[in-house]
CSV table of C-alpha atoms in Angstrom, one decimal:
chain,number,residue,atom,x,y,z
A,21,MET,CA,42.5,-51.0,23.1
A,22,ILE,CA,38.8,-52.1,22.7
A,23,ARG,CA,37.9,-52.8,19.0
A,24,TRP,CA,34.3,-51.5,18.8
A,25,LYS,CA,31.6,-53.2,16.9
A,26,TYR,CA,28.2,-51.9,17.6
A,27,ILE,CA,24.9,-50.6,16.1
A,28,ARG,CA,25.3,-47.0,15.1
A,29,THR,CA,23.3,-44.4,16.9
A,30,GLU,CA,21.9,-41.0,15.9
A,31,GLN,CA,24.9,-39.2,17.3
A,32,ASP,CA,27.2,-41.0,14.9
A,33,PHE,CA,25.9,-38.9,11.9
A,34,LEU,CA,24.2,-36.1,13.9
A,35,PRO,CA,26.8,-35.2,16.5
A,36,ASN,CA,24.9,-32.1,17.7
A,37,LEU,CA,21.6,-33.8,18.3
A,38,PRO,CA,20.1,-32.6,21.6
A,39,THR,CA,19.0,-35.0,24.3
A,40,TYR,CA,16.1,-35.0,26.7
A,41,PRO,CA,15.3,-36.7,30.0
A,42,ASN,CA,13.9,-40.2,29.5
A,43,PRO,CA,10.1,-40.3,30.3
A,44,LEU,CA,10.7,-43.6,32.1
A,45,GLN,CA,12.0,-41.5,35.1
A,46,ASN,CA,8.4,-40.6,35.8
A,47,SER,CA,7.1,-44.1,35.4
A,48,PRO,CA,6.0,-45.7,38.7
A,49,ALA,CA,6.9,-49.1,37.3
A,50,TYR,CA,10.5,-48.0,36.9
A,51,ALA,CA,10.9,-45.7,39.8
A,52,ILE,CA,11.3,-48.6,42.3
A,53,VAL,CA,14.1,-50.3,40.4
A,54,ASN,CA,17.6,-49.2,41.2
A,55,GLN,CA,20.0,-48.5,38.3
A,56,HIS,CA,17.3,-49.2,35.6
A,57,PHE,CA,19.1,-47.1,33.0
A,58,VAL,CA,21.9,-48.4,30.8
A,59,ASP,CA,25.1,-46.3,30.8
A,60,PRO,CA,26.1,-45.2,27.2
A,61,GLU,CA,29.6,-46.6,27.9
A,62,ASP,CA,28.4,-50.1,28.9
A,63,VAL,CA,29.5,-52.8,26.5
A,64,VAL,CA,29.1,-56.6,26.3
A,65,SER,CA,32.1,-58.7,25.3
A,66,GLN,CA,31.7,-61.0,22.3
A,67,LYS,CA,34.0,-63.6,24.0
A,68,ILE,CA,33.3,-64.3,27.6
A,69,VAL,CA,36.5,-66.2,28.2
A,70,THR,CA,39.8,-64.6,27.3
A,71,GLN,CA,43.5,-65.2,28.3
A,72,LYS,CA,45.5,-62.9,30.5
A,73,ASN,CA,47.6,-61.2,27.8
A,74,SER,CA,45.1,-61.5,24.9
A,75,ALA,CA,43.5,-58.6,23.1
A,76,ARG,CA,40.2,-57.5,24.5
A,77,GLY,CA,38.5,-58.2,21.2
A,78,VAL,CA,35.1,-57.1,19.9
A,79,HIS,CA,32.6,-55.5,22.2
A,80,PHE,CA,29.0,-54.4,21.6
A,81,ARG,CA,27.0,-51.6,23.0
A,82,ARG,CA,24.7,-52.8,25.8
A,83,ALA,CA,21.0,-52.5,24.9
A,84,GLY,CA,18.4,-51.0,27.2
A,85,PRO,CA,16.8,-47.6,28.2
A,86,GLN,CA,19.2,-44.7,28.7
A,87,GLU,CA,18.8,-41.7,31.0
A,88,LYS,CA,18.7,-39.4,28.0
A,89,VAL,CA,16.7,-39.8,24.8
A,90,TYR,CA,17.0,-38.0,21.4
A,91,PHE,CA,13.3,-37.2,20.9
A,92,LYS,CA,10.6,-35.4,22.8
A,93,SER,CA,7.5,-37.5,23.3
A,94,ASP,CA,5.2,-34.9,22.0
A,95,ASP,CA,7.2,-34.7,18.8
A,96,VAL,CA,7.5,-38.4,18.1
A,97,ARG,CA,5.5,-40.1,15.4
A,98,THR,CA,6.3,-43.9,15.3
A,99,CYS,CA,5.4,-45.9,12.2
A,100,ILE,CA,5.1,-49.6,12.5
A,101,VAL,CA,5.6,-51.5,9.2
A,102,PRO,CA,5.0,-55.3,9.1
A,103,CYS,CA,6.2,-57.0,6.0
A,104,GLY,CA,8.0,-60.1,4.6
A,105,GLY,CA,7.2,-63.7,5.6
A,106,LEU,CA,4.4,-64.8,7.8
A,107,CYS,CA,5.1,-64.7,11.5
A,108,PRO,CA,2.2,-64.8,13.9
A,109,GLY,CA,4.4,-63.7,16.8
A,110,ILE,CA,5.0,-60.2,15.2
A,111,ASN,CA,1.6,-59.1,16.3
A,112,THR,CA,2.6,-59.6,19.9
A,113,VAL,CA,5.6,-57.4,19.2
A,114,ILE,CA,3.4,-54.7,17.6
A,115,ARG,CA,1.1,-54.8,20.7
A,116,GLU,CA,3.9,-54.3,23.1
A,117,ILE,CA,5.5,-51.5,21.1
A,118,VAL,CA,2.2,-49.6,21.0
A,119,CYS,CA,1.5,-50.1,24.7
A,120,GLY,CA,5.1,-49.4,25.7
A,121,LEU,CA,5.2,-46.1,23.7
A,122,ASN,CA,1.8,-45.0,25.0
A,123,TYR,CA,2.0,-46.0,28.7
A,124,MET,CA,5.8,-45.7,29.3
A,125,TYR,CA,6.9,-42.9,27.0
A,126,GLY,CA,3.8,-40.9,26.4
A,127,VAL,CA,3.8,-41.3,22.6
A,128,ASP,CA,0.3,-41.6,21.2
A,129,ASP,CA,0.9,-40.9,17.5
A,130,VAL,CA,1.5,-44.4,16.2
A,131,PRO,CA,0.3,-45.1,12.6
A,132,GLY,CA,0.4,-48.6,11.3
A,133,ILE,CA,1.4,-49.0,7.6
A,134,GLU,CA,-0.7,-51.6,5.7
A,135,GLY,CA,0.6,-53.4,2.7
A,136,GLY,CA,4.3,-53.6,3.7
A,137,TYR,CA,6.7,-51.0,2.3
A,138,ARG,CA,4.3,-50.2,-0.5
A,139,GLY,CA,2.0,-48.7,2.2
A,140,PHE,CA,4.4,-45.7,2.4
A,141,TYR,CA,3.5,-44.7,-1.2
A,142,SER,CA,-0.2,-45.8,-1.2
A,143,ARG,CA,-0.7,-44.1,2.2
A,144,ASN,CA,-2.5,-47.2,3.7
A,145,THR,CA,-2.3,-46.3,7.3
A,146,ILE,CA,-4.4,-47.0,10.4
A,147,THR,CA,-4.1,-45.5,13.8
A,148,LEU,CA,-2.7,-47.9,16.4
A,149,THR,CA,-3.8,-47.4,20.1
A,150,PRO,CA,-3.6,-49.7,23.1
A,151,LYS,CA,-7.4,-50.2,22.7
A,152,SER,CA,-7.4,-50.9,18.9
A,153,ILE,CA,-4.6,-53.5,19.2
A,154,ASN,CA,-5.8,-55.0,22.5
A,155,ASP,CA,-6.4,-58.5,20.9
A,156,ILE,CA,-4.0,-58.2,17.9
A,157,HIS,CA,-1.7,-60.8,19.4
A,158,LYS,CA,-4.5,-63.4,18.7
A,159,ARG,CA,-4.3,-62.8,15.0
A,160,GLY,CA,-1.5,-63.5,12.4
A,161,GLY,CA,1.1,-61.0,11.1
A,162,ASP,CA,4.5,-60.7,9.5
A,163,GLY,CA,7.7,-58.6,9.2
A,164,THR,CA,11.3,-58.3,7.8
A,165,GLN,CA,14.7,-56.8,8.4
A,166,LYS,CA,16.0,-56.0,4.9
A,167,GLY,CA,13.7,-53.1,4.2
A,168,ALA,CA,14.4,-51.5,7.6
A,169,SER,CA,18.1,-51.6,6.7
A,170,VAL,CA,17.5,-49.8,3.4
A,171,ILE,CA,15.4,-47.2,5.2
A,172,TYR,CA,18.1,-46.6,7.8
A,173,LYS,CA,20.7,-46.0,5.0
A,174,LYS,CA,18.4,-43.4,3.4
A,175,VAL,CA,17.8,-41.7,6.8
A,176,GLU,CA,21.5,-41.6,7.5
A,177,LYS,CA,22.3,-40.2,4.0
A,178,ARG,CA,19.7,-37.4,4.4
A,179,GLY,CA,20.7,-36.7,8.0
A,180,LEU,CA,17.1,-37.0,9.3
A,181,GLN,CA,16.2,-37.1,13.0
A,182,VAL,CA,14.6,-40.6,12.6
A,183,SER,CA,15.4,-43.8,14.4
A,184,VAL,CA,14.8,-47.2,12.8
A,185,ALA,CA,14.3,-50.0,15.3
A,186,GLU,CA,14.5,-53.6,14.1
A,187,ILE,CA,12.8,-56.4,15.9
A,188,LEU,CA,14.9,-59.6,15.3
A,189,LYS,CA,12.1,-62.1,14.7
A,190,THR,CA,13.3,-63.2,11.3
A,191,ILE,CA,14.5,-66.6,10.1
A,192,ASP,CA,15.4,-65.3,6.6
A,193,ASN,CA,18.9,-64.6,5.3
A,194,ASP,CA,19.0,-61.3,7.3
A,195,ILE,CA,21.2,-62.2,10.1
A,196,ALA,CA,24.2,-64.5,10.4
A,197,LEU,CA,23.7,-68.3,10.7
A,198,MET,CA,20.0,-68.1,10.0
A,199,GLY,CA,18.3,-68.3,6.6
A,200,ARG,CA,15.5,-69.9,4.7
A,201,CYS,CA,18.1,-71.9,2.9
A,202,SER,CA,19.8,-73.1,6.1
A,203,GLY,CA,18.3,-76.1,7.9
A,204,PHE,CA,20.3,-76.1,11.1
A,205,ILE,CA,17.2,-75.2,13.3
A,206,ALA,CA,15.3,-78.2,11.8
A,207,MET,CA,18.3,-80.4,12.3
A,208,TYR,CA,18.8,-79.6,15.9
A,209,VAL,CA,15.1,-80.0,16.6
A,210,THR,CA,15.4,-83.4,15.1
A,211,LEU,CA,18.4,-84.3,17.1
A,212,GLY,CA,16.6,-83.2,20.3
A,213,SER,CA,13.5,-85.3,19.6
A,214,ARG,CA,12.9,-89.0,19.6
A,215,ASP,CA,9.8,-88.8,17.5
A,216,VAL,CA,11.2,-87.6,14.2
A,217,ASP,CA,11.7,-90.2,11.5
A,218,CYS,CA,13.1,-88.0,8.7
A,219,CYS,CA,14.6,-84.5,8.5
A,220,LEU,CA,14.8,-82.8,5.2
A,221,ILE,CA,17.1,-79.7,4.9
A,222,PRO,CA,18.3,-77.7,1.9
A,223,GLU,CA,22.0,-78.4,2.6
A,224,SER,CA,21.4,-82.1,2.0
A,225,PRO,CA,20.0,-83.0,-1.4
A,226,PHE,CA,17.7,-86.0,-1.6
A,227,TYR,CA,15.8,-87.9,-4.3
A,228,LEU,CA,12.2,-89.1,-4.2
A,229,GLU,CA,11.7,-92.2,-6.3
A,230,GLY,CA,13.7,-95.5,-6.7
A,231,PRO,CA,15.7,-97.6,-4.3
A,232,GLY,CA,16.8,-95.6,-1.3
A,233,GLY,CA,14.6,-92.7,-2.2
A,234,LEU,CA,12.3,-90.7,0.1
A,235,PHE,CA,9.1,-92.3,-1.1
A,236,GLU,CA,10.5,-95.8,-0.4
A,237,PHE,CA,11.6,-94.8,3.1
A,238,ILE,CA,8.2,-93.3,3.9
A,239,GLU,CA,6.3,-96.3,2.6
A,240,GLN,CA,8.6,-98.6,4.7
A,241,ARG,CA,8.2,-96.6,7.9
A,242,LEU,CA,4.4,-96.4,7.5
A,243,LYS,CA,4.2,-100.2,7.1
A,244,GLU,CA,6.3,-100.6,10.2
A,245,ASN,CA,4.7,-98.0,12.6
A,246,GLY,CA,1.5,-96.9,10.9
A,247,HIS,CA,2.7,-93.3,11.2
A,248,MET,CA,5.6,-91.1,10.5
A,249,VAL,CA,7.0,-87.7,11.5
A,250,ILE,CA,8.9,-85.6,8.9
A,251,VAL,CA,10.6,-82.3,9.8
A,252,LEU,CA,10.8,-80.2,6.7
A,253,ALA,CA,13.1,-77.1,6.7
A,254,GLU,CA,12.1,-74.1,4.6
A,255,GLY,CA,14.0,-74.4,1.3
A,256,ALA,CA,14.4,-78.1,1.2
A,257,GLY,CA,13.4,-80.0,-1.9
A,258,GLN,CA,12.9,-76.9,-4.0
A,259,GLU,CA,14.3,-78.6,-7.1
A,260,HIS,CA,11.7,-81.3,-7.0
A,261,VAL,CA,8.8,-78.9,-6.5
A,262,ALA,CA,10.1,-76.7,-9.3
A,263,VAL,CA,10.2,-79.6,-11.8
A,264,ARG,CA,6.7,-80.7,-10.9
A,265,MET,CA,5.3,-77.2,-11.2
A,266,ASP,CA,7.5,-76.3,-14.2
A,267,VAL,CA,8.7,-73.2,-12.3
A,268,VAL,CA,12.4,-72.2,-12.4
A,269,GLY,CA,14.2,-69.0,-11.2
A,270,VAL,CA,11.1,-67.1,-10.0
A,271,LYS,CA,11.9,-64.3,-7.5
A,272,ASP,CA,9.7,-62.4,-5.1
A,273,ALA,CA,9.2,-58.6,-5.0
A,274,THR,CA,12.4,-58.2,-2.9
A,275,GLY,CA,14.6,-60.1,-5.4
A,276,ASN,CA,14.9,-63.3,-3.3
A,277,LYS,CA,14.3,-66.7,-4.8
A,278,LEU,CA,10.7,-67.5,-4.5
A,279,LEU,CA,10.3,-70.7,-2.4
A,280,LEU,CA,7.5,-73.0,-3.5
A,281,ASP,CA,5.2,-75.1,-1.4
A,282,ALA,CA,7.1,-78.2,-0.6
A,283,CYS,CA,4.1,-80.2,0.7
A,284,TRP,CA,3.7,-82.7,-2.2
A,285,PRO,CA,0.6,-84.8,-2.6
A,286,MET,CA,1.6,-88.5,-2.3
A,287,ASP,CA,-0.5,-91.7,-2.7
A,288,LEU,CA,1.3,-94.5,-0.9
A,289,THR,CA,-1.7,-96.8,-0.8
A,290,GLY,CA,-1.4,-98.0,-4.4
A,291,ASN,CA,-4.8,-96.7,-5.3
């Protein structure tokens, strides 16, 4: 017996929701590709290697376009809400969503919500079209996952015909093994590079001054090589910054601990 673990769909809480032919069937770009739709029963196994008599384990629904969709293109209004931490790559995602909706699915009602989730209340919206976002990927942007999860729960509770699509660009504490208080990405980057002299991560406390401190190590390495490369993970050294700025326990608007700027001014010349 397969033990299912998957992202819930509209039919999980709206079982009688009608379906419609996917507009991609009329797209010349997809018409030449065989079997370009994903079967609703397709799953991906969590564990690739299993033993002969072992349980089949956890499986996930396979992502991709399906032959039937739950909304008519003419009725769809897609809101794009960027919020959270800075992420320049999110504008590329926004551009592809707008162009994909317009060119592939025939959806042209795509408002952009300015000011994060507050934009829903202040009604700060702009109309997004392929022309208006043509060069948006050359500018900065940001986004988050937590708010989308809250919206999904409200949608499910009210039984609304609304889909919430999350783009996994985050490196916050929104998905397993990743987090702004987890330095494994910085650590593996350091292990894979021969140019890094020092890697600072939040899991490994360090001290700045005195014998064996960070300042002593930096000064020594600069004297030896004339330069130094430091990889600094988000969340590292927060206790030192908080003491210097006399800021403790401050949280952001979403309730997360506010991370302070960890780039400290240092004078190692003796002047």
